[in-house]
Coordinates of C-alpha atoms in Angstrom, one line a residue:
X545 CA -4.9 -10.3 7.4
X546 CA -4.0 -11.5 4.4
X547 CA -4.2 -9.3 0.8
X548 CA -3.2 -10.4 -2.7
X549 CA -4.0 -8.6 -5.9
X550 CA -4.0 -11.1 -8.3
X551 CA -5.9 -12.0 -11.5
X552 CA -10.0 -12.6 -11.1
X553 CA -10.4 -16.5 -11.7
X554 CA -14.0 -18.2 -13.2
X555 CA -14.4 -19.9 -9.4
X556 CA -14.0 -16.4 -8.0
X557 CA -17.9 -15.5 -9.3
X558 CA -19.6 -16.1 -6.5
X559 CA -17.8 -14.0 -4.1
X560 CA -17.3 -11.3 -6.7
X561 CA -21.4 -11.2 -6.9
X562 CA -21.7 -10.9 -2.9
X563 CA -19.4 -8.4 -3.0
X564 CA -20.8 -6.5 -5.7
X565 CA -24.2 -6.8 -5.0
X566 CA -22.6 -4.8 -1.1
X567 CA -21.1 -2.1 -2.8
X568 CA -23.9 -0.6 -5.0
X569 CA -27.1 -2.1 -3.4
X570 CA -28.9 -2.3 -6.2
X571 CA -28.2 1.3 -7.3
X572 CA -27.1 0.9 -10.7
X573 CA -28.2 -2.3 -12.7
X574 CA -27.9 -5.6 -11.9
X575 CA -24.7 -7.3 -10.4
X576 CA -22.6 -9.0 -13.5
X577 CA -24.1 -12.4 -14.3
X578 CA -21.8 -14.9 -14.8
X579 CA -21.5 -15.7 -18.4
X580 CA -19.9 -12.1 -18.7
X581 CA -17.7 -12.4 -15.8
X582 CA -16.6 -15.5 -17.7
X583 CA -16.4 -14.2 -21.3
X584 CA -14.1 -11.6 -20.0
X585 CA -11.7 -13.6 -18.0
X586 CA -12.0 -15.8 -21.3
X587 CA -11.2 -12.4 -23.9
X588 CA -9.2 -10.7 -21.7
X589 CA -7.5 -12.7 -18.8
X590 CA -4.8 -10.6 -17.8
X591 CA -7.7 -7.5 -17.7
X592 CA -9.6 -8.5 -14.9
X593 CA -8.4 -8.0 -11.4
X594 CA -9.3 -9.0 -8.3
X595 CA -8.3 -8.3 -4.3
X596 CA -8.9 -11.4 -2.4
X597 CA -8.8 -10.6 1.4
X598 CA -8.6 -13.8 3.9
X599 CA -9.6 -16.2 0.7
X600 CA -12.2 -14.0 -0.4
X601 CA -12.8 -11.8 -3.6
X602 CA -14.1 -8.5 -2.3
X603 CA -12.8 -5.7 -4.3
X604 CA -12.5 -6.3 -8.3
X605 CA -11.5 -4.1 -11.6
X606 CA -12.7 -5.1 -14.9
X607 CA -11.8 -4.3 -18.1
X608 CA -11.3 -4.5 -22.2
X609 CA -9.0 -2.9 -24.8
X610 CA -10.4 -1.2 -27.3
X611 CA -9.0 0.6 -30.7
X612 CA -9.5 4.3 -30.6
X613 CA -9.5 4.6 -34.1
X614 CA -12.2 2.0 -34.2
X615 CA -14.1 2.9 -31.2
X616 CA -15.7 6.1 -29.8
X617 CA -14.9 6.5 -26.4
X618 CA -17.5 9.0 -25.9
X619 CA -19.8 6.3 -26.8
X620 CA -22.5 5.5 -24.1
X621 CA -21.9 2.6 -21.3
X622 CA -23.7 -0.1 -22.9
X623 CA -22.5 0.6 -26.5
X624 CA -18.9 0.2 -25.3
X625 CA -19.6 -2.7 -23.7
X626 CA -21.7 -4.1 -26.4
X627 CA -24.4 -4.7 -23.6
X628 CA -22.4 -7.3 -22.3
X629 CA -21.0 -9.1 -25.3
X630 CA -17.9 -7.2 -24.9
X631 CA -17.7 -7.0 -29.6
X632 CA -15.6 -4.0 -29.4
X633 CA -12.7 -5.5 -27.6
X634 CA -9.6 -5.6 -29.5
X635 CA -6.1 -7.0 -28.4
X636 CA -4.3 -5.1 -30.5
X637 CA -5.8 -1.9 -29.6
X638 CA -4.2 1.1 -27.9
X639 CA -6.6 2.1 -25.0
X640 CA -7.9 0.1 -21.8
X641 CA -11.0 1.1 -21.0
X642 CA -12.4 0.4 -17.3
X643 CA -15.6 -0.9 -17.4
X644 CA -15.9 -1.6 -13.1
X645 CA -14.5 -1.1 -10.1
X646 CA -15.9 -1.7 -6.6
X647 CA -15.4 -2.7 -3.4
X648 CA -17.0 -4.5 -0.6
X649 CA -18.4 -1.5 1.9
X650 CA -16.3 -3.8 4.4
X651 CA -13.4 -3.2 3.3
X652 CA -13.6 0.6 1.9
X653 CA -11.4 1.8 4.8
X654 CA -8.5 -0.5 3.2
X655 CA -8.1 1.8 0.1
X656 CA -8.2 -1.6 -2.0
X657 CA -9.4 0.9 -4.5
X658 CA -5.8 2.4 -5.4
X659 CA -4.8 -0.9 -5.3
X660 CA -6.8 -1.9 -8.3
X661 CA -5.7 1.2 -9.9
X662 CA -2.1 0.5 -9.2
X663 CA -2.6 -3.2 -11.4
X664 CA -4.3 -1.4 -14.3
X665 CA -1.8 1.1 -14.6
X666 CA 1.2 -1.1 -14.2
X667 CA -1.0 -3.3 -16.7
X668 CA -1.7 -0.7 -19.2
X669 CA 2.5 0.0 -19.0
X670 CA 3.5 -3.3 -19.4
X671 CA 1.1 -4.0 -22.7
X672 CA 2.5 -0.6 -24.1
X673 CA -1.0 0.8 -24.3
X674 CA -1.5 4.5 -24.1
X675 CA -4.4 5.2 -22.1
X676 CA -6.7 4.6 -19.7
X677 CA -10.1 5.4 -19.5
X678 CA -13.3 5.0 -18.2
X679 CA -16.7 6.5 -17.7
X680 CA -16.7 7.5 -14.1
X681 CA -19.9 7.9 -12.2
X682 CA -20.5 11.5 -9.8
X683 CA -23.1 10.1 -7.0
X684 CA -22.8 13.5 -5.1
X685 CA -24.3 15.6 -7.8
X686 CA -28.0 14.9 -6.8
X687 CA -27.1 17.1 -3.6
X688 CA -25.8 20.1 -5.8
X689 CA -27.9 19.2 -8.8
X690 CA -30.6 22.1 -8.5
X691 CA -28.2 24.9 -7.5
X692 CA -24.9 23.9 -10.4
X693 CA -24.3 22.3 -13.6
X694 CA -22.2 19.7 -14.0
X695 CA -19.4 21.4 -14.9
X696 CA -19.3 23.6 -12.2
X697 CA -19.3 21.0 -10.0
X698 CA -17.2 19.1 -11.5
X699 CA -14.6 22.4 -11.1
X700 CA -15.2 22.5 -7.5
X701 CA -14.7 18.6 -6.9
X702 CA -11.2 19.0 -8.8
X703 CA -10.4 22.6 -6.2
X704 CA -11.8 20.2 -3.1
X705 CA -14.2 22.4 -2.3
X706 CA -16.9 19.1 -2.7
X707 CA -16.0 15.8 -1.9
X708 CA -17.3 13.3 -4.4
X709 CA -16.4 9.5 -3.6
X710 CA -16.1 8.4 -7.2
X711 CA -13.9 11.6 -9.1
X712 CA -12.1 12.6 -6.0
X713 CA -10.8 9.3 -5.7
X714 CA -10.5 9.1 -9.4
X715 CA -8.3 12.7 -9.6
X716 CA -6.1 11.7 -6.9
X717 CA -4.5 8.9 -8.4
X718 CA -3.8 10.8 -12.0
X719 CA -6.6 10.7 -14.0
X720 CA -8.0 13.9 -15.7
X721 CA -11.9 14.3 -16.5
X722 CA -11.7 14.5 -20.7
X723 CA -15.5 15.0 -21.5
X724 CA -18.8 15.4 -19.3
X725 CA -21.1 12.6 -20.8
X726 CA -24.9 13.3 -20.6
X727 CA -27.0 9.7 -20.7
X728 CA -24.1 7.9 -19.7
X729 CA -25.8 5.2 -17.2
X730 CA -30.0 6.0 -17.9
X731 CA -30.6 4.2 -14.1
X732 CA -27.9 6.5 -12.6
X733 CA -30.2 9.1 -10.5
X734 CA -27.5 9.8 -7.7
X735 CA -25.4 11.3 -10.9
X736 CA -28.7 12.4 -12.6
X737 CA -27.3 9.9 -16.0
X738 CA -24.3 12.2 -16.0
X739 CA -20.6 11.2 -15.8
X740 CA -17.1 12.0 -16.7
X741 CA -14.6 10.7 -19.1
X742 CA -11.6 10.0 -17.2
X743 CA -8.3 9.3 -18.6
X744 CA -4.9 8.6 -17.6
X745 CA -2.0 8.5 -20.0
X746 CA 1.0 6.0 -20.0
X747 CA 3.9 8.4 -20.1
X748 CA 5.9 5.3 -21.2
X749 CA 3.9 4.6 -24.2
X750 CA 6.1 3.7 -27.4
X751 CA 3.8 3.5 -30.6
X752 CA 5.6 1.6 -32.7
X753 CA 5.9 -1.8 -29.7
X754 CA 4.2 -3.4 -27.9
X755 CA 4.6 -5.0 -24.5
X756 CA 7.0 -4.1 -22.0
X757 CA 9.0 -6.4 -18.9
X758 CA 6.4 -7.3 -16.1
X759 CA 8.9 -7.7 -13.5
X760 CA 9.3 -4.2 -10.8
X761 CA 12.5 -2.6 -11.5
X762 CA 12.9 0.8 -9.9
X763 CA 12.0 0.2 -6.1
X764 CA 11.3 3.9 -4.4
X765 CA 12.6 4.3 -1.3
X766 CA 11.2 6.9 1.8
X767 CA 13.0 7.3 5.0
X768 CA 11.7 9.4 7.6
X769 CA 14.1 11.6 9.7
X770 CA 12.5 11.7 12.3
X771 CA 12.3 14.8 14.9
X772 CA 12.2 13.4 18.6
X773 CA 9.0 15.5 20.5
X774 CA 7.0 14.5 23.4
X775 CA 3.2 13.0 22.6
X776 CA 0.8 13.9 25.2
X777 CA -0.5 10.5 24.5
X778 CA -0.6 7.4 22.2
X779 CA -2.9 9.0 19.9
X780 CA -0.9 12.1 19.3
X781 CA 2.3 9.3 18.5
X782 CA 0.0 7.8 15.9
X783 CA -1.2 11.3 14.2
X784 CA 2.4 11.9 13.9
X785 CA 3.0 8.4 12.3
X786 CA 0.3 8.5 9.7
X787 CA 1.1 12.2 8.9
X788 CA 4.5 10.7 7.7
X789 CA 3.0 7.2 6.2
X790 CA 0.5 9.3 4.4
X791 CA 3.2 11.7 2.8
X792 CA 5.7 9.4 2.4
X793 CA 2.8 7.1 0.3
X794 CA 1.3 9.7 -1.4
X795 CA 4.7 10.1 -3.6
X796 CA 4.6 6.0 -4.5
X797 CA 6.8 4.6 -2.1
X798 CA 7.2 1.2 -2.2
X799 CA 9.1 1.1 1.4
X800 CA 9.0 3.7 3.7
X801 CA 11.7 3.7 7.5
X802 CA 11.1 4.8 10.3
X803 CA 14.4 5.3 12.7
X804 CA 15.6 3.3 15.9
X805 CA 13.7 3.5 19.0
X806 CA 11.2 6.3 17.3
X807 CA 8.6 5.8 19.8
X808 CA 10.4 6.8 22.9
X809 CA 9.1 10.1 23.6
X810 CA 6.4 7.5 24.8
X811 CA 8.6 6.7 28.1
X812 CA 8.2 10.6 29.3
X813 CA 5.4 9.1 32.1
X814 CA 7.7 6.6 33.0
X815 CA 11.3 9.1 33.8
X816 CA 11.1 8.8 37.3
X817 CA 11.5 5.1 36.8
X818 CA 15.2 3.5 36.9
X819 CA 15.8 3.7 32.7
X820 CA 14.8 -0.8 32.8
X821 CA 12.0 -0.2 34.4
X822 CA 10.8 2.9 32.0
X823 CA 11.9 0.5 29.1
X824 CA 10.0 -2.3 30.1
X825 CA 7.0 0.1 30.4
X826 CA 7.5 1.5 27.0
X827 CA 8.1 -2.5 25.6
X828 CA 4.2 -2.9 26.9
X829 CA 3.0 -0.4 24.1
X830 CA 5.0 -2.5 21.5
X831 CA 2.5 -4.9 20.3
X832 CA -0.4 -2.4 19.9
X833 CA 1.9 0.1 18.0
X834 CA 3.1 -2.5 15.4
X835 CA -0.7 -3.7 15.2
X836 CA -1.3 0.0 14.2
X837 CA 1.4 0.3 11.6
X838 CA 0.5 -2.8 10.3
X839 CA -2.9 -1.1 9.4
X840 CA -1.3 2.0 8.1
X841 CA 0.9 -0.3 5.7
X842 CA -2.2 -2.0 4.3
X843 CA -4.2 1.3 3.9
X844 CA -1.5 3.5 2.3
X845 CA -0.6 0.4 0.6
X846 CA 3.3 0.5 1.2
X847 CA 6.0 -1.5 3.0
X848 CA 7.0 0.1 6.5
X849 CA 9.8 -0.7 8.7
X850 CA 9.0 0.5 11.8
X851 CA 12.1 1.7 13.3
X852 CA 12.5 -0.7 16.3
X853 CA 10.8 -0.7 19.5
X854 CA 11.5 -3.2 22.5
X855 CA 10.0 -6.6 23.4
X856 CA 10.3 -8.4 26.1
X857 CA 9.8 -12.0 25.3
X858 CA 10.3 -14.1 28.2
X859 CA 12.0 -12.3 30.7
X860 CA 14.5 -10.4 28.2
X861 CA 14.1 -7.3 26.7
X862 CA 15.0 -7.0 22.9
X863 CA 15.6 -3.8 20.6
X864 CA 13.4 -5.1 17.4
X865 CA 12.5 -4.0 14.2
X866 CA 9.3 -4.8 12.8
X867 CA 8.6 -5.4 8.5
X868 CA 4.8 -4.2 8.2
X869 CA 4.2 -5.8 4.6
X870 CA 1.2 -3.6 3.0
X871 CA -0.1 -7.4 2.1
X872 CA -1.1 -8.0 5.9
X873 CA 2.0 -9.8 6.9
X874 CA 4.5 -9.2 9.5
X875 CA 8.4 -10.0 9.8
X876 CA 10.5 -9.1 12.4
X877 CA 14.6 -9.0 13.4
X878 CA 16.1 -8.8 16.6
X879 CA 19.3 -7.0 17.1
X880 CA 22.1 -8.7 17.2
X881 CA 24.8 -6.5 18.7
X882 CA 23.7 -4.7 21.4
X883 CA 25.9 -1.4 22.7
X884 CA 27.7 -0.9 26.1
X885 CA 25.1 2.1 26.5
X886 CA 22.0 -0.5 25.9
X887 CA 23.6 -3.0 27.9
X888 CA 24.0 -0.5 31.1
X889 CA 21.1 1.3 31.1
X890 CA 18.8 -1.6 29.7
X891 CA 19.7 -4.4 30.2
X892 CA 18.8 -5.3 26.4
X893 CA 20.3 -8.9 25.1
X894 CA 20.5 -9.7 21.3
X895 CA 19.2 -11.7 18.9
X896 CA 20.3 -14.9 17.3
X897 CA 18.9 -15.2 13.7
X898 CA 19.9 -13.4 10.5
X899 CA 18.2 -13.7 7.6
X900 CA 16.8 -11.7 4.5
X901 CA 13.1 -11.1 4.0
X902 CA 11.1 -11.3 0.6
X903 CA 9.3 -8.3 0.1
X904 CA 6.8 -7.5 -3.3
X905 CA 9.6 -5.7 -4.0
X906 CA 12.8 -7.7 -4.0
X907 CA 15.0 -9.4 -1.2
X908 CA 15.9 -6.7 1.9
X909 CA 17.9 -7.4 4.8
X910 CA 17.6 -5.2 7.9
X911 CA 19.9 -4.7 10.6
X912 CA 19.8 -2.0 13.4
X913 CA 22.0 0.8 14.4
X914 CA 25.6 -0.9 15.7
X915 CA 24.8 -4.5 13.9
X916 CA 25.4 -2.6 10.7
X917 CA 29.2 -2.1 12.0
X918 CA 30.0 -5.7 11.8
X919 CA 30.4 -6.4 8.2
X920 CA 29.8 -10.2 8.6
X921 CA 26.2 -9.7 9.1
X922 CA 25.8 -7.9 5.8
X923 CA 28.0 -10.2 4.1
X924 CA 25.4 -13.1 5.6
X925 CA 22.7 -11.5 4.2
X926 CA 24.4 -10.8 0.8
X927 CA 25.1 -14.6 0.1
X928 CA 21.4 -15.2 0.6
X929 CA 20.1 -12.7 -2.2
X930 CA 19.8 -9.3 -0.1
X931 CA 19.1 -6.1 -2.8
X932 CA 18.5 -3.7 0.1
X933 CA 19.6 -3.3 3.4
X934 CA 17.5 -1.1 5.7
X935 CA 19.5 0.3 8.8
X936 CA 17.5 2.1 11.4
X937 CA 19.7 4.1 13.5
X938 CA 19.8 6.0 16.5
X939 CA 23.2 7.8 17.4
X940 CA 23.6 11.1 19.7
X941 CA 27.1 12.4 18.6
X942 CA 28.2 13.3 15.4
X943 CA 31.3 11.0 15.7
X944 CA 28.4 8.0 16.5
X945 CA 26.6 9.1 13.4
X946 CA 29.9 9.0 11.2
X947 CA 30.7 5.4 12.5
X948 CA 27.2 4.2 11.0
X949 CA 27.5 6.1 8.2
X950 CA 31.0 4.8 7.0
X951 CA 30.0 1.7 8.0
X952 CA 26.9 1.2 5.6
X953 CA 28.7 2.6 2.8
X954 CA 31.0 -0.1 2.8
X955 CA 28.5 -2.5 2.7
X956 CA 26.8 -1.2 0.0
X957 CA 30.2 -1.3 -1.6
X958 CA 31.2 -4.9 -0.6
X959 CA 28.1 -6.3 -0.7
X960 CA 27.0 -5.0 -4.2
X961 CA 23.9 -3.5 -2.4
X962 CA 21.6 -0.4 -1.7
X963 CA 22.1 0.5 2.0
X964 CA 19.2 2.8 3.2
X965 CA 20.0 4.5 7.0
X966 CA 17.1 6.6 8.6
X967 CA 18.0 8.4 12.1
X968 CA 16.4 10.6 14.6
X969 CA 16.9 14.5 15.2
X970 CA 16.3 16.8 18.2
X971 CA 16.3 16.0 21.6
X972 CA 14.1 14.7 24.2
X973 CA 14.5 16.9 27.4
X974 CA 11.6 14.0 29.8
X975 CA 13.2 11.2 28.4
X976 CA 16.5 9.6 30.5
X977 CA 19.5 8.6 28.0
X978 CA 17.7 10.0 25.4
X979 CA 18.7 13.5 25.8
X980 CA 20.3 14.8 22.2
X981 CA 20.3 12.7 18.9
X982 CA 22.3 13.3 15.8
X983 CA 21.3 12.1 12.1
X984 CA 21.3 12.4 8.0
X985 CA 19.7 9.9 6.3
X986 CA 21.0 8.5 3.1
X987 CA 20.6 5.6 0.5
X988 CA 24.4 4.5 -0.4
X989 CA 24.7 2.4 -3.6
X990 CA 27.8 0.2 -4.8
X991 CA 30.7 2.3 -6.3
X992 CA 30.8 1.9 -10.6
X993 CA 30.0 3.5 -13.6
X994 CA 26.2 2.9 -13.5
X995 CA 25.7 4.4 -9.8
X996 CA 26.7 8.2 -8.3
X997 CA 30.2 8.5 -8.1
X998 CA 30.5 9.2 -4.7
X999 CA 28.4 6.2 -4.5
X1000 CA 25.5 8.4 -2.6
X1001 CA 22.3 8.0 -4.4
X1002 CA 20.9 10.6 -1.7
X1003 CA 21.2 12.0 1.8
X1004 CA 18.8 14.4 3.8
X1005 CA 19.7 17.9 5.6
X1006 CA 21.5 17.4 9.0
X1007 CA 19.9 17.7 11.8
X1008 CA 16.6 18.8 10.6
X1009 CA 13.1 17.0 10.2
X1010 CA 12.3 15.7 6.7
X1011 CA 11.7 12.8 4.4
X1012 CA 14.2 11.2 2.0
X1013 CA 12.4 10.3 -1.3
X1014 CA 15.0 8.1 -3.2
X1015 CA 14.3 5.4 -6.1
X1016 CA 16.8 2.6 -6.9
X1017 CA 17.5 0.5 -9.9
X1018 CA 17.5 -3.5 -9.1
X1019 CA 18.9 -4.2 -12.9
X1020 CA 21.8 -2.2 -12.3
X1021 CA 23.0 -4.5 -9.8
X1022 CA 22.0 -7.5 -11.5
X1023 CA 24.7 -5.7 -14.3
X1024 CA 27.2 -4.8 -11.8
X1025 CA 27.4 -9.0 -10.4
X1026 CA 27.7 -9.7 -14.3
X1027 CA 29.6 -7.2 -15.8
X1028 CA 31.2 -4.8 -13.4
X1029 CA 34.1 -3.3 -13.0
X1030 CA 35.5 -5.8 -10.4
X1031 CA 33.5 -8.5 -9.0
X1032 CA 33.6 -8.1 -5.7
X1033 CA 30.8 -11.3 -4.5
X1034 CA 32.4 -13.5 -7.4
X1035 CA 36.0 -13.0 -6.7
X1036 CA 36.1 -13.8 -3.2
X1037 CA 38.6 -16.4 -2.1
X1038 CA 36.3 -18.6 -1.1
X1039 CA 39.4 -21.6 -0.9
X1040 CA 41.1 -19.0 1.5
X1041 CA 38.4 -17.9 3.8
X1042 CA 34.9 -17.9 4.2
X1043 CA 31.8 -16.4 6.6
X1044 CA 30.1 -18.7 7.9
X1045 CA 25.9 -18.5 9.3
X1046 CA 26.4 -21.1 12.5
X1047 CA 23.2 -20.9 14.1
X1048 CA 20.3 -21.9 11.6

């Protein structure tokens, strides 16, 4: 599957009809001709945004600016829009104001919706405007209609006590009802004509300027320290892993990590097994559990890195960790050093290729567990643009713990990078060699003035079950490569010694 949010395009119209003409069925009005699809994209380009899925348009967000001061925003539907000759939209003005949104029924259980909310806002930041708003249909109120007044209901949607597609969705991602409208949308009878004012207010609004940087520059991090606990089945596994994705997402993460070989309370059926054969067993799961996550990353609409799980992949069994991009896409890395324990007991070989990965969000690395202890791998990765290293770990003993710790703070350090380590706590009592695990997750940054000076951005409770919510600055290291206090990439001896990738 592939998703990209991008700008909605004049050849886009027929799609953007089919799709429309899905999600309301006739309902309300007719679907957009195109002559105003065109005079918006013409008006307001950057306004109009669509989610093309496989090559096709089937989610969309349209919108104008308009100048409060100018412009009632209590105003009915089709006096705001000028019944389709959009008059009232003003470049200059201070307020976007959402005239559609919808998605193909399709595609609903993709949550392309928060994705089109996302754009706006990031929009609505970027052009300095102040607001967002938008009339907002209630298509539940027929059902309450006899028995509550709007308000009332509207009350009880906000306290969850009634589940309305349209406003709950709209309250959960930060918008506040302003004003009840009464004859907002005259062929509306699932809201009986009425329908909310929803806004949603740029916090970074400066009224004096006017747009801002479109380029992402505070990347939020969530790792998952995860408690080891036996799953009565693969279902129970994947409750667990959504509880966290969902958690994790709700706080707008842009990456969430999972730790090391996180899915093997799944080899409890397999213990009486010799340990190769139970991994083996648990490596059959492997492709069905990153299909999962790869679903989970498109739907919560964030970046996982699952952990790592093993493959086997022509007779050899490999510890790999898996980049679930929440556009669809897939990446995966192999580890490269394998440990004396994995070696015995698995029979596990490494991986030959190291490489960085382009993300929505910047250029990561990942390496797992051990790897991270060699710092010619992260120096590798640094000379080909790495901003983040992800290390998913999985250590027993606190003195195994410390040695990946210490490790991935000096490459943070040398490699003017964020390093982000996510581990496993608990034990697993069914599981052979996986008896007791030790962890605290943390996100190290380089050491200088514009970072922590313990050069610890964060780090999670020993030993205990939580998630790490951390965000990190990418400017600040463009800074520190330009202008900080030593230069530790630049003033390498490069004429003295050099590391060298020899395996493309």
């Amino acid at each position: 599957m592939d998703i990209k949010v991008r700008n909605l395009s004049k050849r886009d119209y027929k799609d953007l009809k089919t799709s429309m003409e899905e999600a309301y069925h006739g309902l309300v009005g007719d679907a957009w001709t195109k002559e105003n699809i065109v005079d918006l994209i013409d008006i307001f380009p950057e306004g109009q945004i669509a989610v093309e899925v496989n090559g096709k348009v089937v989610a969309c967000a349209l919108s104008i600016i308009i100048d409060s001061t100018k412009t009632n925003i209590y105003d009915k539907y089709y006096s705001i829009i000028d019944d389709g000759k959009f008059d009232k939209h003003d470049y200059e003005g201070d307020t976007m104001y959402g005239i559609e949104v919808f998605v193909h029924p399709d595609f609903r259980s993709l949550r392309l919706g928060r994705r089109l909310y996302d754009a706006r806002k990031e929009l609505c930041e970027e052009m300095n405007l102040q607001r967002i708003v938008a009339g907002g249909r209630i298509p539940n109120y027929h059902n309450y209609a006899d028995s509550m007044t709007p308000r009332t209901y509207i009350e009880k949607v906000k306290r969850k006590e009634i589940y309305d597609p349209t406003l709950t969705f709209q309250l959960s991602n930060d918008f506040h009802v302003k004003k009840v409208l009464k004859n907002y949308l005259p062929e509306d009878t699932e809201s009986k004509e009425v329908a909310t004012l929803v806004e949603w207010n740029n916090i970074y609004y400066e009224p004096d300027s006017r747009s801002g940087s479109a380029s992402k520059r505070t990347i939020r991090l969530g790792l998952v320290q995860w408690q080891m606990r036996l799953f009565k089945d693969l279902q129970e596994f994947y409750d667990q892993v959504e509880f966290f994705v969902d958690t994790v997402s709700d706080y707008g993460t842009d990456f969430i990590m999972f730790p090391e070989f996180f899915n093997t309370p799944l080899m409890s059926p397999y213990n009486e097994l010799p340990e190769r054969m139970a991994m083996e067993k648990l490596a059959e799961h492997t492709k069905e559990i990153i299909e999962k996550i790869q679903q989970f990353a498109v739907s919560y609409n964030v970046n996982i890195i699952a952990g790592s799980m093993p493959l086997m992949e022509r007779g050899k069994l490999y510890n790999v960790s898996y980049l679930c991009h929440r556009n669809g896409s897939l990446d995966s890395y192999k580890k490269v050093h394998i440990t004396p324990n994995e070696m015995r007991y698995y029979g596990l070989v490494g991986g030959n290729e190291i490489k960085v990965f382009d993300t929505d969000c910047g250029k990561i690395g990942l390496l797992i567990c051990y790897d991270v202890e060699f710092p010619e791998l992260g120096r590798i990765l640094a000379d080909q643009g790495m901003q983040i290293l992800f290390v998913p770990f999985m250590t027993d003993t606190q003195n195994g713990y410390i040695r990946v710790r210490s490790c991935a703070q000096a490459r943070a350090i040398e490699n003017e990078c964020y390093v982000a380590i996510a581990g496993s706590v608990g034990n697993l009592p069914r599981v052979n060699n996986m008896d007791i695990q030790y962890s605290q997750s943390a996100v190290f940054t380089p050491s200088d003035f514009a970072f922590p000076n313990n050069a610890i951005k964060a780090e999670a409770t020993p030993n205990t079950e939580m998630v790490l919510i951390a965000d990190v600055d990418l400017y600040a290291l463009k800074d520190l490569n330009e202008y900080g206090t030593v230069k530790i990439l630049r003033d390498r001896r490069k004429d003295l010694y050099e590391v060298k990738l020899l395996k493309d």
